[in-house]
Tab-separated table of C-alpha atoms in Angstrom:
chain	number	residue	atom	x	y	z
R	1	MET	CA	0.000	0.000	0.000
R	2	ALA	CA	1.376	3.385	-0.994
R	3	LEU	CA	1.880	6.203	1.446
R	4	ALA	CA	-0.653	9.019	1.556
R	5	ILE	CA	-0.251	12.648	2.580
R	6	GLY	CA	-0.301	12.785	6.389
R	7	ASP	CA	1.142	9.276	6.833
R	8	LYS	CA	4.197	8.694	8.983
R	9	VAL	CA	6.917	7.327	6.708
R	10	PRO	CA	8.136	3.939	7.975
R	11	ASP	CA	11.825	3.570	8.698
R	12	MET	CA	13.952	1.457	6.403
R	13	ALA	CA	17.640	0.818	5.771
R	14	LEU	CA	18.964	2.043	2.421
R	15	LEU	CA	22.278	1.778	0.559
R	16	ALA	CA	23.632	5.277	-0.071
R	17	THR	CA	26.616	6.796	-1.804
R	18	GLY	CA	29.758	6.583	0.260
R	19	ASP	CA	28.942	2.852	0.574
R	20	ARG	CA	26.917	3.635	3.691
R	21	THR	CA	23.671	2.325	5.029
R	22	VAL	CA	21.321	5.150	5.949
R	23	HIS	CA	17.904	4.954	7.554
R	24	LEU	CA	14.973	7.225	6.852
R	25	SER	CA	14.932	7.889	10.603
R	26	ASP	CA	18.401	9.464	10.268
R	27	TYR	CA	16.665	12.513	8.799
R	28	LEU	CA	14.227	13.088	11.671
R	29	GLY	CA	14.555	16.620	12.992
R	30	ARG	CA	15.025	18.015	9.476
R	31	HIS	CA	12.727	18.202	6.501
R	32	LEU	CA	13.561	15.583	3.882
R	33	VAL	CA	13.203	16.226	0.166
R	34	LEU	CA	13.279	12.754	-1.370
R	35	TYR	CA	13.343	12.783	-5.146
R	36	PHE	CA	13.148	9.771	-7.440
R	37	TYR	CA	14.587	9.807	-10.943
R	38	PRO	CA	14.506	7.154	-13.679
R	39	LYS	CA	18.219	6.673	-14.462
R	40	ALA	CA	21.519	8.163	-13.347
R	41	SER	CA	23.514	10.194	-15.866
R	42	THR	CA	20.681	10.625	-18.378
R	43	PRO	CA	19.882	14.172	-19.577
R	44	GLY	CA	16.658	14.864	-17.636
R	45	CYS	CA	17.944	13.232	-14.461
R	46	THR	CA	21.221	15.131	-14.714
R	47	GLN	CA	19.396	18.447	-15.104
R	48	GLU	CA	17.096	17.703	-12.178
R	49	GLY	CA	20.050	16.763	-9.959
R	50	GLN	CA	21.937	19.897	-11.015
R	51	ASP	CA	18.906	22.030	-10.160
R	52	PHE	CA	18.723	20.477	-6.674
R	53	ARG	CA	22.519	20.843	-6.335
R	54	ASP	CA	22.409	24.514	-7.295
R	55	ALA	CA	19.675	25.178	-4.711
R	56	ALA	CA	21.191	23.000	-1.956
R	57	ALA	CA	22.158	26.022	0.171
R	58	ASP	CA	18.583	27.355	-0.048
R	59	PHE	CA	17.228	23.991	1.114
R	60	ALA	CA	19.741	23.855	3.977
R	61	THR	CA	18.719	27.361	5.083
R	62	LYS	CA	15.140	26.084	5.339
R	63	GLY	CA	16.216	23.108	7.462
R	64	ALA	CA	15.869	20.574	4.675
R	65	VAL	CA	18.123	17.809	3.423
R	66	ILE	CA	17.935	16.492	-0.160
R	67	VAL	CA	18.256	12.811	-1.062
R	68	GLY	CA	17.975	11.392	-4.579
R	69	ALA	CA	16.997	7.801	-5.366
R	70	SER	CA	16.784	5.492	-8.354
R	71	ARG	CA	17.084	1.803	-9.129
R	72	ASP	CA	20.676	2.259	-10.311
R	73	GLY	CA	23.428	0.320	-8.583
R	74	LEU	CA	25.851	1.896	-6.142
R	75	ARG	CA	28.671	2.335	-8.678
R	76	ALA	CA	26.389	4.222	-11.097
R	77	GLN	CA	25.157	6.417	-8.230
R	78	GLU	CA	28.718	7.101	-7.021
R	79	ASN	CA	29.812	8.091	-10.537
R	80	PHE	CA	26.743	10.290	-11.041
R	81	LYS	CA	27.258	12.069	-7.718
R	82	ALA	CA	30.984	12.622	-8.314
R	83	LYS	CA	30.642	13.809	-11.909
R	84	GLN	CA	27.881	16.294	-11.023
R	85	SER	CA	29.346	17.346	-7.630
R	86	PHE	CA	26.085	16.629	-5.837
R	87	PRO	CA	26.364	17.682	-2.166
R	88	PHE	CA	23.668	15.164	-1.162
R	89	ASP	CA	23.358	11.394	-0.975
R	90	LEU	CA	21.965	9.207	-3.710
R	91	ILE	CA	20.201	5.955	-2.806
R	92	ALA	CA	20.900	2.776	-4.794
R	93	ASP	CA	17.435	1.202	-4.547
R	94	THR	CA	18.292	-1.902	-6.551
R	95	ASP	CA	15.670	-4.029	-4.795
R	96	GLU	CA	13.044	-1.295	-5.406
R	97	SER	CA	11.920	-1.339	-1.753
R	98	LEU	CA	11.984	2.462	-1.451
R	99	CYS	CA	10.465	2.919	-4.917
R	100	ARG	CA	7.614	0.577	-4.016
R	101	LEU	CA	7.020	2.241	-0.638
R	102	PHE	CA	6.439	5.522	-2.467
R	103	ASP	CA	4.671	3.838	-5.412
R	104	VAL	CA	6.895	5.326	-8.112
R	105	ILE	CA	7.291	2.179	-10.234
R	106	LYS	CA	4.931	2.708	-13.154
R	107	MET	CA	4.277	1.292	-16.593
R	108	LYS	CA	6.052	3.547	-19.093
R	109	LYS	CA	6.405	3.595	-22.863
R	110	MET	CA	9.661	4.045	-24.717
R	111	TYR	CA	9.980	3.622	-28.466
R	112	GLY	CA	6.515	2.067	-28.510
R	113	LYS	CA	7.373	-0.633	-25.968
R	114	GLU	CA	6.002	-0.792	-22.444
R	115	HIS	CA	8.257	-1.374	-19.472
R	116	LEU	CA	8.243	-0.771	-15.734
R	117	GLY	CA	10.241	2.275	-14.748
R	118	VAL	CA	10.590	4.970	-12.128
R	119	GLU	CA	8.168	7.861	-12.475
R	120	ARG	CA	10.019	11.111	-11.757
R	121	SER	CA	8.578	12.096	-8.367
R	122	THR	CA	9.455	14.170	-5.310
R	123	PHE	CA	8.225	13.829	-1.731
R	124	LEU	CA	8.436	16.356	1.078
R	125	ILE	CA	8.666	14.737	4.505
R	126	ASP	CA	8.547	16.951	7.573
R	127	ALA	CA	10.917	16.915	10.544
R	128	ALA	CA	8.627	14.464	12.379
R	129	GLY	CA	8.790	11.968	9.489
R	130	VAL	CA	5.299	12.702	8.122
R	131	LEU	CA	4.677	12.890	4.364
R	132	ARG	CA	3.473	16.439	3.696
R	133	GLN	CA	3.519	16.849	-0.076
R	134	GLU	CA	4.175	14.897	-3.247
R	135	TRP	CA	4.816	15.685	-6.867
R	136	ARG	CA	4.328	12.895	-9.399
R	137	GLY	CA	5.108	12.888	-13.101
R	138	VAL	CA	7.503	15.776	-12.471
R	139	LYS	CA	8.622	18.059	-15.272
R	140	VAL	CA	12.170	19.157	-14.450
R	141	LYS	CA	11.935	22.822	-15.454
R	142	GLY	CA	10.830	24.922	-12.484
R	143	HIS	CA	10.371	21.918	-10.188
R	144	VAL	CA	13.020	22.824	-7.599
R	145	ALA	CA	11.454	26.274	-7.164
R	146	GLU	CA	8.079	24.582	-6.489
R	147	VAL	CA	9.634	22.394	-3.800
R	148	LEU	CA	11.336	25.402	-2.178
R	149	ALA	CA	8.002	27.254	-2.142
R	150	ALA	CA	6.321	24.247	-0.511
R	151	LEU	CA	9.011	24.259	2.178
R	152	ASP	CA	8.197	27.914	2.892
R	153	GLN	CA	4.506	27.026	3.253
R	154	LEU	CA	5.348	24.116	5.547
R	155	ALA	CA	7.378	26.457	7.764
R	156	HIS	CA	4.315	28.714	8.163
R	157	ILE	CA	2.101	25.763	9.180
R	158	GLU	CA	4.473	24.410	11.837
Protein backbone atom coordinates (compact mmCIF):
# COMPACT_ATOMS: atom_id res chain seq x y z
CA MET A 1 0.00 0.00 0.00
CA ALA A 2 1.38 3.39 -0.99
CA LEU A 3 1.88 6.20 1.45
CA ALA A 4 -0.65 9.02 1.56
CA ILE A 5 -0.25 12.65 2.58
CA GLY A 6 -0.30 12.79 6.39
CA ASP A 7 1.14 9.28 6.83
CA LYS A 8 4.20 8.69 8.98
CA VAL A 9 6.92 7.33 6.71
CA PRO A 10 8.14 3.94 7.98
CA ASP A 11 11.82 3.57 8.70
CA MET A 12 13.95 1.46 6.40
CA ALA A 13 17.64 0.82 5.77
CA LEU A 14 18.96 2.04 2.42
CA LEU A 15 22.28 1.78 0.56
CA ALA A 16 23.63 5.28 -0.07
CA THR A 17 26.62 6.80 -1.80
CA GLY A 18 29.76 6.58 0.26
CA ASP A 19 28.94 2.85 0.57
CA ARG A 20 26.92 3.64 3.69
CA THR A 21 23.67 2.33 5.03
CA VAL A 22 21.32 5.15 5.95
CA HIS A 23 17.90 4.95 7.55
CA LEU A 24 14.97 7.22 6.85
CA SER A 25 14.93 7.89 10.60
CA ASP A 26 18.40 9.46 10.27
CA TYR A 27 16.66 12.51 8.80
CA LEU A 28 14.23 13.09 11.67
CA GLY A 29 14.55 16.62 12.99
CA ARG A 30 15.02 18.01 9.48
CA HIS A 31 12.73 18.20 6.50
CA LEU A 32 13.56 15.58 3.88
CA VAL A 33 13.20 16.23 0.17
CA LEU A 34 13.28 12.75 -1.37
CA TYR A 35 13.34 12.78 -5.15
CA PHE A 36 13.15 9.77 -7.44
CA TYR A 37 14.59 9.81 -10.94
CA PRO A 38 14.51 7.15 -13.68
CA LYS A 39 18.22 6.67 -14.46
CA ALA A 40 21.52 8.16 -13.35
CA SER A 41 23.51 10.19 -15.87
CA THR A 42 20.68 10.63 -18.38
CA PRO A 43 19.88 14.17 -19.58
CA GLY A 44 16.66 14.86 -17.64
CA CYS A 45 17.94 13.23 -14.46
CA THR A 46 21.22 15.13 -14.71
CA GLN A 47 19.40 18.45 -15.10
CA GLU A 48 17.10 17.70 -12.18
CA GLY A 49 20.05 16.76 -9.96
CA GLN A 50 21.94 19.90 -11.01
CA ASP A 51 18.91 22.03 -10.16
CA PHE A 52 18.72 20.48 -6.67
CA ARG A 53 22.52 20.84 -6.34
CA ASP A 54 22.41 24.51 -7.29
CA ALA A 55 19.67 25.18 -4.71
CA ALA A 56 21.19 23.00 -1.96
CA ALA A 57 22.16 26.02 0.17
CA ASP A 58 18.58 27.35 -0.05
CA PHE A 59 17.23 23.99 1.11
CA ALA A 60 19.74 23.85 3.98
CA THR A 61 18.72 27.36 5.08
CA LYS A 62 15.14 26.08 5.34
CA GLY A 63 16.22 23.11 7.46
CA ALA A 64 15.87 20.57 4.68
CA VAL A 65 18.12 17.81 3.42
CA ILE A 66 17.94 16.49 -0.16
CA VAL A 67 18.26 12.81 -1.06
CA GLY A 68 17.97 11.39 -4.58
CA ALA A 69 17.00 7.80 -5.37
CA SER A 70 16.78 5.49 -8.35
CA ARG A 71 17.08 1.80 -9.13
CA ASP A 72 20.68 2.26 -10.31
CA GLY A 73 23.43 0.32 -8.58
CA LEU A 74 25.85 1.90 -6.14
CA ARG A 75 28.67 2.33 -8.68
CA ALA A 76 26.39 4.22 -11.10
CA GLN A 77 25.16 6.42 -8.23
CA GLU A 78 28.72 7.10 -7.02
CA ASN A 79 29.81 8.09 -10.54
CA PHE A 80 26.74 10.29 -11.04
CA LYS A 81 27.26 12.07 -7.72
CA ALA A 82 30.98 12.62 -8.31
CA LYS A 83 30.64 13.81 -11.91
CA GLN A 84 27.88 16.29 -11.02
CA SER A 85 29.35 17.35 -7.63
CA PHE A 86 26.09 16.63 -5.84
CA PRO A 87 26.36 17.68 -2.17
CA PHE A 88 23.67 15.16 -1.16
CA ASP A 89 23.36 11.39 -0.97
CA LEU A 90 21.96 9.21 -3.71
CA ILE A 91 20.20 5.96 -2.81
CA ALA A 92 20.90 2.78 -4.79
CA ASP A 93 17.43 1.20 -4.55
CA THR A 94 18.29 -1.90 -6.55
CA ASP A 95 15.67 -4.03 -4.80
CA GLU A 96 13.04 -1.30 -5.41
CA SER A 97 11.92 -1.34 -1.75
CA LEU A 98 11.98 2.46 -1.45
CA CYS A 99 10.47 2.92 -4.92
CA ARG A 100 7.61 0.58 -4.02
CA LEU A 101 7.02 2.24 -0.64
CA PHE A 102 6.44 5.52 -2.47
CA ASP A 103 4.67 3.84 -5.41
CA VAL A 104 6.90 5.33 -8.11
CA ILE A 105 7.29 2.18 -10.23
CA LYS A 106 4.93 2.71 -13.15
CA MET A 107 4.28 1.29 -16.59
CA LYS A 108 6.05 3.55 -19.09
CA LYS A 109 6.40 3.60 -22.86
CA MET A 110 9.66 4.05 -24.72
CA TYR A 111 9.98 3.62 -28.47
CA GLY A 112 6.51 2.07 -28.51
CA LYS A 113 7.37 -0.63 -25.97
CA GLU A 114 6.00 -0.79 -22.44
CA HIS A 115 8.26 -1.37 -19.47
CA LEU A 116 8.24 -0.77 -15.73
CA GLY A 117 10.24 2.28 -14.75
CA VAL A 118 10.59 4.97 -12.13
CA GLU A 119 8.17 7.86 -12.48
CA ARG A 120 10.02 11.11 -11.76
CA SER A 121 8.58 12.10 -8.37
CA THR A 122 9.45 14.17 -5.31
CA PHE A 123 8.23 13.83 -1.73
CA LEU A 124 8.44 16.36 1.08
CA ILE A 125 8.67 14.74 4.50
CA ASP A 126 8.55 16.95 7.57
CA ALA A 127 10.92 16.92 10.54
CA ALA A 128 8.63 14.46 12.38
CA GLY A 129 8.79 11.97 9.49
CA VAL A 130 5.30 12.70 8.12
CA LEU A 131 4.68 12.89 4.36
CA ARG A 132 3.47 16.44 3.70
CA GLN A 133 3.52 16.85 -0.08
CA GLU A 134 4.17 14.90 -3.25
CA TRP A 135 4.82 15.69 -6.87
CA ARG A 136 4.33 12.89 -9.40
CA GLY A 137 5.11 12.89 -13.10
CA VAL A 138 7.50 15.78 -12.47
CA LYS A 139 8.62 18.06 -15.27
CA VAL A 140 12.17 19.16 -14.45
CA LYS A 141 11.94 22.82 -15.45
CA GLY A 142 10.83 24.92 -12.48
CA HIS A 143 10.37 21.92 -10.19
CA VAL A 144 13.02 22.82 -7.60
CA ALA A 145 11.45 26.27 -7.16
CA GLU A 146 8.08 24.58 -6.49
CA VAL A 147 9.63 22.39 -3.80
CA LEU A 148 11.34 25.40 -2.18
CA ALA A 149 8.00 27.25 -2.14
CA ALA A 150 6.32 24.25 -0.51
CA LEU A 151 9.01 24.26 2.18
CA ASP A 152 8.20 27.91 2.89
CA GLN A 153 4.51 27.03 3.25
CA LEU A 154 5.35 24.12 5.55
CA ALA A 155 7.38 26.46 7.76
CA HIS A 156 4.32 28.71 8.16
CA ILE A 157 2.10 25.76 9.18
CA GLU A 158 4.47 24.41 11.84
